Amino acid sequence: MERQIQTTSDGSTTIHIKDWNESYHSRHGAIQEALHVFIGNGLNLFDGKVAIMEIGFGTGLNAFVTFLSALDRNLVVDYTGIEAFPISEDEANAMNFVDQLQANQHRHVFEKMHGAPWGELISIDPKFNFTKRRQFFQEITDSDKYDLIFFDAFGFDVQPELWSADIFRRMFNALKPGGMLVTYAARGIVKRNMMDAGFTVAKLAGPPGKREMFRAQKSIMPI
């Protein structure tokens, strides 16, 4: 499928898939979306140490802003990014996130994330461990391992199978009791599938250009 580099409304870049008319990030602002959905309504709820799994590593934006936020808040992070179809080296190099975030001193971190070997744990920083897994989401079998999941798959309209109750059961099983999942999505069928998997779902204000988003929690007591 043909892919194009595009600039979103906040000046940050994304990858647009022409055949699907779908982008890796919001056209209203890639960085704004990442900071609102995954940091503001996800990471910022945690202190100390947090284990994160990202569904859709993609351009590496969510991992990079997590690193910057963790550094600022002195968090210890174990980060696992899942991706079935990695972007190319040229596409990664075309992303302008480092410049837009004024984080040039950490450019090596963004490059190290993309250059990391698949399936190997590496130390990005003494307090930031990082693993990339090249894996289909349907193959995830982790159990009680993560505090937080960033669910950043392509939209329901183009890949509804990634938003099924089966996938959310896998997410539910991967989380520790009390763990949370955050996503930019906010449509009824997604909420129903999350609830079918056992989640308690809250609807929150969405990022710029989107009215709502979901945060789901794995109840501490079994449902």
CSV table of C-alpha atoms in Angstrom, one decimal:
chain,number,residue,atom,x,y,z
A,1,MET,CA,0.0,0.0,0.0
A,2,GLU,CA,1.2,3.5,-0.8
A,3,ARG,CA,2.4,5.5,2.2
A,4,GLN,CA,3.0,9.2,2.4
A,5,ILE,CA,4.6,11.5,4.9
A,6,GLN,CA,2.2,14.2,5.9
A,7,THR,CA,2.3,17.1,8.4
A,8,THR,CA,-0.5,17.3,10.9
A,9,SER,CA,-2.0,20.5,12.3
A,10,ASP,CA,0.4,20.9,15.2
A,11,GLY,CA,3.4,20.7,12.9
A,12,SER,CA,4.4,17.1,13.7
A,13,THR,CA,4.5,14.5,11.0
A,14,THR,CA,2.6,11.2,10.4
A,15,ILE,CA,2.4,8.5,7.9
A,16,HIS,CA,-0.7,8.4,5.7
A,17,ILE,CA,-1.9,5.2,4.0
A,18,LYS,CA,-3.5,6.3,0.8
A,19,ASP,CA,-5.5,3.2,0.0
A,20,TRP,CA,-7.2,3.2,3.4
A,21,ASN,CA,-7.3,7.0,3.8
A,22,GLU,CA,-5.9,6.3,7.3
A,23,SER,CA,-3.0,7.8,9.2
A,24,TYR,CA,-0.8,6.6,12.0
A,25,HIS,CA,-1.8,9.7,14.0
A,26,SER,CA,-4.5,12.3,14.2
A,27,ARG,CA,-4.4,14.8,11.4
A,28,HIS,CA,-5.3,17.4,14.0
A,29,GLY,CA,-1.9,16.9,15.7
A,30,ALA,CA,0.2,13.8,16.1
A,31,ILE,CA,2.1,15.0,19.2
A,32,GLN,CA,-1.0,16.6,20.7
A,33,GLU,CA,-2.8,13.3,20.4
A,34,ALA,CA,0.0,11.3,22.0
A,35,LEU,CA,0.4,13.7,24.9
A,36,HIS,CA,-3.3,13.9,25.6
A,37,VAL,CA,-4.4,10.3,25.2
A,38,PHE,CA,-1.3,8.3,26.3
A,39,ILE,CA,0.5,10.6,28.7
A,40,GLY,CA,-2.1,12.9,30.2
A,41,ASN,CA,-4.8,10.1,30.6
A,42,GLY,CA,-2.4,7.2,31.0
A,43,LEU,CA,1.2,7.6,32.2
A,44,ASN,CA,0.5,10.5,34.4
A,45,LEU,CA,-1.8,8.4,36.6
A,46,PHE,CA,1.3,6.3,37.7
A,47,ASP,CA,4.2,7.0,40.0
A,48,GLY,CA,7.4,5.1,40.7
A,49,LYS,CA,7.7,2.2,38.4
A,50,VAL,CA,5.4,1.3,35.5
A,51,ALA,CA,5.3,-1.5,32.9
A,52,ILE,CA,3.8,-0.5,29.6
A,53,MET,CA,2.8,-2.4,26.5
A,54,GLU,CA,2.1,-0.4,23.3
A,55,ILE,CA,-0.2,-1.9,20.7
A,56,GLY,CA,1.1,-0.4,17.5
A,57,PHE,CA,4.7,0.8,18.0
A,58,GLY,CA,4.5,2.4,14.5
A,59,THR,CA,6.5,5.6,14.3
A,60,GLY,CA,7.8,5.4,17.8
A,61,LEU,CA,6.1,8.7,18.9
A,62,ASN,CA,4.3,7.2,21.9
A,63,ALA,CA,7.5,5.5,23.1
A,64,PHE,CA,9.5,8.7,22.7
A,65,VAL,CA,7.1,11.0,24.6
A,66,THR,CA,6.9,8.3,27.3
A,67,PHE,CA,10.6,8.4,27.7
A,68,LEU,CA,10.6,12.2,27.9
A,69,SER,CA,7.8,12.3,30.4
A,70,ALA,CA,9.4,9.5,32.5
A,71,LEU,CA,12.6,11.4,32.6
A,72,ASP,CA,10.8,14.6,33.7
A,73,ARG,CA,8.9,12.7,36.5
A,74,ASN,CA,11.7,10.4,37.5
A,75,LEU,CA,9.8,7.3,36.7
A,76,VAL,CA,11.2,3.8,36.1
A,77,VAL,CA,9.7,2.3,32.9
A,78,ASP,CA,9.7,-1.1,31.3
A,79,TYR,CA,8.3,-0.4,27.8
A,80,THR,CA,7.3,-3.1,25.3
A,81,GLY,CA,6.2,-2.0,21.8
A,82,ILE,CA,4.3,-4.5,19.6
A,83,GLU,CA,4.3,-4.1,15.9
A,84,ALA,CA,3.5,-6.5,13.0
A,85,PHE,CA,4.5,-4.2,10.1
A,86,PRO,CA,7.4,-2.0,11.0
A,87,ILE,CA,8.0,1.3,9.2
A,88,SER,CA,11.1,1.7,7.1
A,89,GLU,CA,14.3,3.4,8.2
A,90,ASP,CA,13.6,6.2,5.7
A,91,GLU,CA,10.1,6.7,7.2
A,92,ALA,CA,11.5,6.8,10.7
A,93,ASN,CA,14.1,9.3,9.7
A,94,ALA,CA,11.4,11.5,8.1
A,95,MET,CA,9.5,11.9,11.4
A,96,ASN,CA,10.2,15.4,13.0
A,97,PHE,CA,9.1,14.5,16.5
A,98,VAL,CA,12.5,15.3,18.1
A,99,ASP,CA,12.6,18.8,16.6
A,100,GLN,CA,9.0,19.5,17.4
A,101,LEU,CA,9.4,18.4,21.0
A,102,GLN,CA,12.7,20.4,21.2
A,103,ALA,CA,14.4,17.3,22.5
A,104,ASN,CA,17.5,17.3,20.3
A,105,GLN,CA,19.7,16.2,23.2
A,106,HIS,CA,17.6,12.9,23.2
A,107,ARG,CA,17.7,12.3,19.5
A,108,HIS,CA,19.9,9.3,20.1
A,109,VAL,CA,17.0,7.7,22.1
A,110,PHE,CA,14.6,8.0,19.2
A,111,GLU,CA,17.2,6.5,16.9
A,112,LYS,CA,18.0,3.7,19.4
A,113,MET,CA,14.4,2.7,19.7
A,114,HIS,CA,14.0,2.3,15.9
A,115,GLY,CA,17.4,0.7,15.6
A,116,ALA,CA,16.9,-1.8,18.4
A,117,PRO,CA,16.8,-5.5,17.4
A,118,TRP,CA,13.4,-7.2,17.6
A,119,GLY,CA,12.7,-9.3,20.6
A,120,GLU,CA,15.7,-8.1,22.7
A,121,LEU,CA,15.5,-6.2,25.9
A,122,ILE,CA,17.8,-3.1,25.8
A,123,SER,CA,18.5,-0.3,28.2
A,124,ILE,CA,17.7,3.0,26.7
A,125,ASP,CA,18.5,4.7,30.0
A,126,PRO,CA,19.2,3.4,33.5
A,127,LYS,CA,15.5,3.9,34.3
A,128,PHE,CA,14.0,3.0,30.9
A,129,ASN,CA,14.1,-0.6,29.6
A,130,PHE,CA,12.8,-1.1,26.1
A,131,THR,CA,11.7,-4.1,24.0
A,132,LYS,CA,10.2,-4.3,20.5
A,133,ARG,CA,8.3,-7.4,19.5
A,134,ARG,CA,7.4,-8.1,15.9
A,135,GLN,CA,4.1,-9.8,16.5
A,136,PHE,CA,0.5,-9.9,15.4
A,137,PHE,CA,-1.8,-8.6,18.1
A,138,GLN,CA,-3.8,-11.9,17.9
A,139,GLU,CA,-0.7,-13.7,19.1
A,140,ILE,CA,-0.3,-11.8,22.4
A,141,THR,CA,-0.4,-14.2,25.3
A,142,ASP,CA,1.1,-12.1,28.2
A,143,SER,CA,-0.4,-12.6,31.6
A,144,ASP,CA,-0.6,-10.1,34.6
A,145,LYS,CA,2.5,-8.3,33.3
A,146,TYR,CA,1.6,-4.7,32.5
A,147,ASP,CA,0.3,-1.7,34.5
A,148,LEU,CA,-0.7,0.3,31.4
A,149,ILE,CA,-1.5,-0.5,27.8
A,150,PHE,CA,-1.4,2.1,25.0
A,151,PHE,CA,-3.9,0.8,22.5
A,152,ASP,CA,-3.0,2.6,19.3
A,153,ALA,CA,-4.1,0.3,16.5
A,154,PHE,CA,-5.4,1.5,13.2
A,155,GLY,CA,-9.1,2.6,13.4
A,156,PHE,CA,-12.1,0.3,13.5
A,157,ASP,CA,-13.2,1.3,10.1
A,158,VAL,CA,-10.2,-0.1,8.4
A,159,GLN,CA,-9.2,-3.0,10.8
A,160,PRO,CA,-12.3,-3.9,12.9
A,161,GLU,CA,-10.7,-7.2,13.8
A,162,LEU,CA,-8.1,-5.4,16.0
A,163,TRP,CA,-11.0,-4.0,18.1
A,164,SER,CA,-12.7,-7.3,18.8
A,165,ALA,CA,-13.6,-8.8,22.2
A,166,ASP,CA,-11.0,-11.5,21.6
A,167,ILE,CA,-8.2,-8.8,21.3
A,168,PHE,CA,-9.5,-7.0,24.4
A,169,ARG,CA,-9.5,-10.3,26.4
A,170,ARG,CA,-5.8,-10.6,25.5
A,171,MET,CA,-5.3,-7.0,26.7
A,172,PHE,CA,-7.3,-7.8,29.9
A,173,ASN,CA,-5.2,-10.9,30.6
A,174,ALA,CA,-1.9,-9.0,29.9
A,175,LEU,CA,-2.7,-6.3,32.5
A,176,LYS,CA,-2.1,-6.7,36.2
A,177,PRO,CA,-5.1,-6.4,38.5
A,178,GLY,CA,-6.1,-2.7,38.5
A,179,GLY,CA,-4.1,-2.0,35.3
A,180,MET,CA,-5.4,0.4,32.7
A,181,LEU,CA,-5.8,0.6,28.9
A,182,VAL,CA,-6.0,4.0,27.1
A,183,THR,CA,-7.0,4.6,23.5
A,184,TYR,CA,-8.1,7.4,21.2
A,185,ALA,CA,-11.2,5.4,20.2
A,186,ALA,CA,-14.7,6.2,21.5
A,187,ARG,CA,-17.3,4.3,19.6
A,188,GLY,CA,-20.0,2.1,21.0
A,189,ILE,CA,-19.0,-1.3,19.6
A,190,VAL,CA,-15.5,-0.8,21.0
A,191,LYS,CA,-16.9,-0.1,24.5
A,192,ARG,CA,-19.1,-3.2,24.3
A,193,ASN,CA,-16.2,-5.4,23.3
A,194,MET,CA,-14.0,-4.0,26.1
A,195,MET,CA,-16.8,-4.7,28.6
A,196,ASP,CA,-17.3,-8.2,27.2
A,197,ALA,CA,-13.6,-8.8,27.9
A,198,GLY,CA,-14.1,-7.7,31.6
A,199,PHE,CA,-13.1,-4.1,31.5
A,200,THR,CA,-14.7,-1.2,33.3
A,201,VAL,CA,-14.8,1.6,30.7
A,202,ALA,CA,-14.8,5.4,31.2
A,203,LYS,CA,-15.4,7.9,28.5
A,204,LEU,CA,-13.1,10.9,28.7
A,205,ALA,CA,-12.6,14.2,26.8
A,206,GLY,CA,-10.7,13.5,23.6
A,207,PRO,CA,-7.6,15.1,22.1
A,208,PRO,CA,-7.8,18.2,19.8
A,209,GLY,CA,-10.2,17.4,16.9
A,210,LYS,CA,-11.9,14.5,18.7
A,211,ARG,CA,-14.7,14.8,21.2
A,212,GLU,CA,-14.1,11.7,23.3
A,213,MET,CA,-11.7,8.8,24.1
A,214,PHE,CA,-11.8,5.7,26.3
A,215,ARG,CA,-9.9,4.5,29.4
A,216,ALA,CA,-10.6,1.0,30.5
A,217,GLN,CA,-9.5,-0.6,33.8
A,218,LYS,CA,-9.1,-4.3,34.8
A,219,SER,CA,-11.0,-4.5,38.0
A,220,ILE,CA,-9.0,-5.5,41.1
A,221,MET,CA,-11.6,-8.1,42.0
A,222,PRO,CA,-12.5,-10.7,39.3
A,223,ILE,CA,-15.7,-10.0,37.3
